[in-house]
Structures are given as C-alpha cells and as structure tokens.
C-alpha cells in the first residue's frame, strides 16, 4: 500500500497524532497509523466495558480507518490491474486476481455482512455508516443515502465500461487513467460520511449536526465563525 498516494497522504498527516508520535515502534510507525489509533482507542476504553456508546465509538474507529483505507486500496489495485491489461480473468478453473476481482472485493468490504439495502439499523461497515450519516444530515433518497447511491452507480459504471467491455486489454494506459478518475470519484463519496461523522463532535457538540440536518446553514456558519474567533 505504500506506493499509493492516498495512503501516504493519510499516513504523513497522522504522523504527529500523540498516539503515533509517542508509540514504542520504530520511526516509521506512522505507516501503521490505523492499528495504532484503534488500539489506543481500545486502551482508553478498556475500563468502560459494557458502555454501549464507547463500544460503538471503537467500532466506528475501525470502520473509518481500517476498512475505509482497505476499500480504497482495493480500488487502487483495480486501477493498477487495468494499467497492466489484467482487468478480466481468462483462466478457467484457476485462481485469478484481476481488476474485476478487486472491484468485487471493494464492494464486499464497503457493504459488509447482514446489510439490508437502505437500512441504517443493519450491517456494520461503510454502507451502514453512510446510511446513518445520510439520515442525520437529511441526505437520503427514496431507498438509500445519497452517498450509497453514488457509490453503487459508480461501481456499476466500472463494471459496464471497464469490465464487461474489457477495454483495459486493448488500451491499458488510456483506460487506467480513465478508471483512476472514476476511482477518485468513489473515494470522494466514501469520504463524505467520515467528515459528517466527525463534524458534530468537532464544533459545538451534536447541535451543529442538527443545524445542518434542518438546513440552517447560516446558523452553522455563524457557529463555526464564532468558534474560530473564540479560539
């Protein structure tokens, strides 16, 4: 994963987080930032067993850090496979790690087990988080949150235009650049619920989330400006 730009951006951004900066690992321990932060969360909560809110916080940390980056990693692997002209398997009866395989894995890690379509009360992973944040911020369609709708549309776009047509075999360099643009769009959508999840805790408690959900953007702007001025 160290060759992927997104992973490096996150890793170096996390470098000075206290849990990582003061870890007992080597000087490059920030490359393991997800494990360090999640373990730090568990250490902080180890005396709070049975507190449902704390347990949910730890679980959300795993989803926001580990699972999110792993889905991104699988999407990048699909881009690299396309660049190598290996988007579709053509070896019957043999294990094959193609771009199509990585896209399927990204979808599986994003949605997870026991997830019902458009249901914020089932499932455990990023799809569930996007549904919960969609409800909180009033960003849901007839069936799913806006984020999940876009994620599924973009994933289907890849399947139709890159996998079914197998354009990566004929024009790997050009096709991989186009696929990179689509993957960047997916990652942008995946980032939205992470920011939404952090927003209520970062400024004026949960009240700001209620303001956004109710469409009171002017009030939100005033709250943020006030907090910034106070700081």
C-alpha positions as a printed Julia matrix, in Angstrom:
231×3 Matrix{Float64}:
   0.0     0.0     0.0
   2.96    2.37    0.48
   3.05    3.14   -3.25
  -0.49    4.53   -3.15
  -0.69    8.34   -2.88
  -3.83    8.39   -0.74
  -2.32    6.07    1.86
   0.8     8.24    2.08
  -1.28   11.41    2.48
  -3.14    9.84    5.42
  -0.03    8.29    6.95
   2.02   11.5     6.94
  -0.98   13.55    8.1
  -1.3    11.22   11.11
   2.42   11.37   11.9
   2.09   13.85   14.8
  -1.01   12.36   16.38
   0.05   11.74   20.02
  -0.8     8.03   19.99
   1.51    7.58   16.98
   4.18   10.14   17.84
   4.76    8.58   21.26
   4.41    4.95   20.22
   7.16    2.49   21.09
   7.53    1.37   17.48
  10.22    2.46   15.04
  10.39    5.9    13.44
   8.23    4.75   10.52
   5.44    3.5    12.79
   3.09    6.12   11.36
   2.67    3.82    8.36
   0.72    1.59   10.78
  -1.43    4.52   11.91
  -4.73    2.65   11.67
  -3.67   -0.14   14.03
  -2.03    2.26   16.48
  -5.04    4.59   16.71
  -7.59    1.77   17.0
  -5.52    0.03   19.68
  -5.22    3.34   21.51
  -9.0     3.67   21.42
  -9.38    0.2    22.9
  -6.82    1.02   25.61
  -8.74    4.17   26.5
 -11.99    2.21   26.72
 -10.7    -0.92   28.44
 -12.15    0.2    31.77
 -15.51    1.01   30.18
 -16.65   -2.46   29.17
 -20.39   -2.56   28.83
 -20.76    1.08   27.85
 -22.61    0.83   24.53
 -21.57    4.3    23.37
 -17.88    3.55   23.94
 -18.15    0.22   22.14
 -19.76    1.9    19.15
 -17.03    4.55   19.13
 -14.33    1.86   18.95
 -16.19    0.04   16.17
 -16.61    3.27   14.2
 -12.87    3.91   14.53
 -12.15    0.56   12.89
 -14.58    1.31   10.06
 -13.35    4.87    9.49
  -9.66    3.95    9.49
  -9.01    0.32    8.6
 -11.99   -0.58    6.43
 -12.1     2.75    4.59
  -8.44    2.54    3.62
  -8.74   -1.14    2.64
 -11.62   -0.38    0.27
  -9.54    2.44   -1.22
  -6.6     0.04   -1.55
  -8.72   -2.46   -3.48
  -9.91    0.28   -5.83
  -6.32    1.31   -6.49
  -5.4    -2.32   -7.14
  -8.1    -2.37   -9.82
  -6.5     0.69  -11.46
  -3.08   -0.99  -11.44
  -4.58   -4.18  -12.86
  -6.17   -2.17  -15.68
  -2.84   -0.49  -16.37
  -1.3    -3.96  -16.69
  -4.08   -5.1   -19.05
  -5.41   -7.51  -16.44
  -8.94   -6.31  -15.77
 -10.71   -9.59  -16.6
  -9.68  -13.18  -15.82
  -9.41  -15.54  -18.77
  -8.04  -18.57  -16.94
 -10.88  -21.02  -16.37
 -10.64  -23.08  -13.23
  -7.68  -21.14  -11.83
  -7.43  -18.52   -9.12
  -7.1   -15.14  -10.8
  -6.51  -11.75   -9.2
  -7.81   -9.32  -11.82
  -9.19   -5.82  -11.68
 -12.69   -7.28  -11.63
 -11.76   -9.29   -8.53
 -10.52   -6.18   -6.74
 -13.7    -4.28   -7.6
 -15.79   -7.14   -6.16
 -13.66   -7.13   -3.02
 -14.0    -3.35   -2.65
 -17.78   -3.71   -2.9
 -17.82   -6.54   -0.34
 -15.72   -4.63    2.19
 -17.8    -1.48    1.7
 -21.19   -3.16    2.18
 -20.29   -5.94    4.6
 -22.41   -8.74    6.01
 -26.04   -8.6     7.15
 -26.65   -5.26    5.44
 -30.13   -4.56    4.12
 -30.47   -2.05    1.3
 -31.09    1.46    2.59
 -31.25    0.31    6.22
 -29.25    2.21    8.85
 -30.07   -0.39   11.52
 -28.43   -3.37    9.81
 -24.85   -4.02    8.78
 -21.6    -2.86   10.31
 -19.36   -1.24    7.71
 -19.16    1.84    5.48
 -22.53    1.34    3.82
 -24.16    1.39    7.26
 -22.18    4.49    8.27
 -23.27    6.29    5.09
 -26.9     5.42    5.81
 -26.68    6.7     9.38
 -25.0     9.94    8.34
 -27.45   10.35    5.46
 -30.34   10.23    7.92
 -28.62   12.61   10.34
 -27.85   15.2     7.66
 -31.04   14.77    5.64
 -29.23   13.33    2.62
 -31.28   10.27    1.74
 -33.11    9.35   -1.43
 -36.14    7.12   -1.85
 -34.17    3.99   -0.98
 -30.58    4.78    0.0
 -28.45    7.65    1.23
 -27.02    9.89   -1.48
 -23.52    8.59   -0.8
 -24.52    4.95   -1.2
 -26.49    5.75   -4.35
 -23.42    7.37   -5.91
 -21.13    4.57   -4.75
 -23.32    1.93   -6.4
 -23.78    3.95   -9.59
 -20.04    4.47   -9.99
 -19.29    0.82   -9.24
 -21.82   -0.26  -11.88
 -20.24    2.22  -14.3
 -16.9     0.46  -13.82
 -18.46   -2.96  -14.38
 -20.18   -1.86  -17.59
 -17.45    0.31  -19.1
 -14.25   -1.37  -17.92
 -15.04   -4.99  -17.02
 -17.77   -6.05  -19.44
 -16.07   -4.27  -22.34
 -12.56   -5.26  -21.2
 -11.11   -2.04  -22.57
  -8.02   -2.41  -20.37
  -6.69   -5.24  -22.55
  -6.84   -3.13  -25.72
  -5.8     0.26  -24.31
  -4.35   -0.28  -20.81
  -2.66    3.09  -20.31
  -5.54    5.25  -21.5
  -8.18    3.09  -19.82
  -6.36    3.01  -16.48
  -6.22    6.82  -16.44
  -9.97    6.96  -17.05
 -10.55    4.34  -14.36
  -8.43    6.39  -11.95
 -10.82    9.31  -12.4
 -13.8     7.11  -11.52
 -11.99    5.64   -8.51
 -11.2     9.18   -7.3
 -14.91    9.98   -7.52
 -15.77    6.89   -5.46
 -13.22    7.77   -2.79
 -14.61   11.31   -2.65
 -18.06    9.89   -1.93
 -16.65    7.5     0.68
 -15.04   10.44    2.48
 -18.31   12.33    2.98
 -19.71   10.2     5.87
 -16.32   10.31    7.64
 -16.41   14.12    7.66
 -20.08   14.12    8.64
 -19.33   11.75   11.5
 -16.53   13.98   12.81
 -18.43   17.26   12.4
 -20.86   17.0    15.36
 -18.01   16.27   17.77
 -15.68   18.95   16.44
 -17.75   22.13   16.75
 -20.36   22.87   19.39
 -21.24   19.25   20.06
 -24.11   17.48   18.33
 -26.02   20.74   17.85
 -24.22   21.54   14.6
 -25.38   18.28   13.06
 -28.96   19.18   13.91
 -28.49   22.59   12.28
 -27.18   21.03    9.08
 -29.91   18.39    9.07
 -32.52   21.14    9.38
 -30.93   23.19    6.61
 -29.85   26.03    8.88
 -26.59   26.64    7.05
 -26.4    30.31    8.04
 -26.6    29.33   11.7
 -23.93   26.69   11.15
 -21.68   29.27    9.5
 -22.14   31.6    12.45
 -21.37   28.83   14.9
 -18.17   27.89   13.08
 -17.07   31.53   12.77
 -17.79   32.09   16.43
 -15.82   29.03   17.48
 -12.93   30.09   15.26
 -12.95   33.6    16.67
 -13.08   32.29   20.23
 -10.1    30.07   19.52
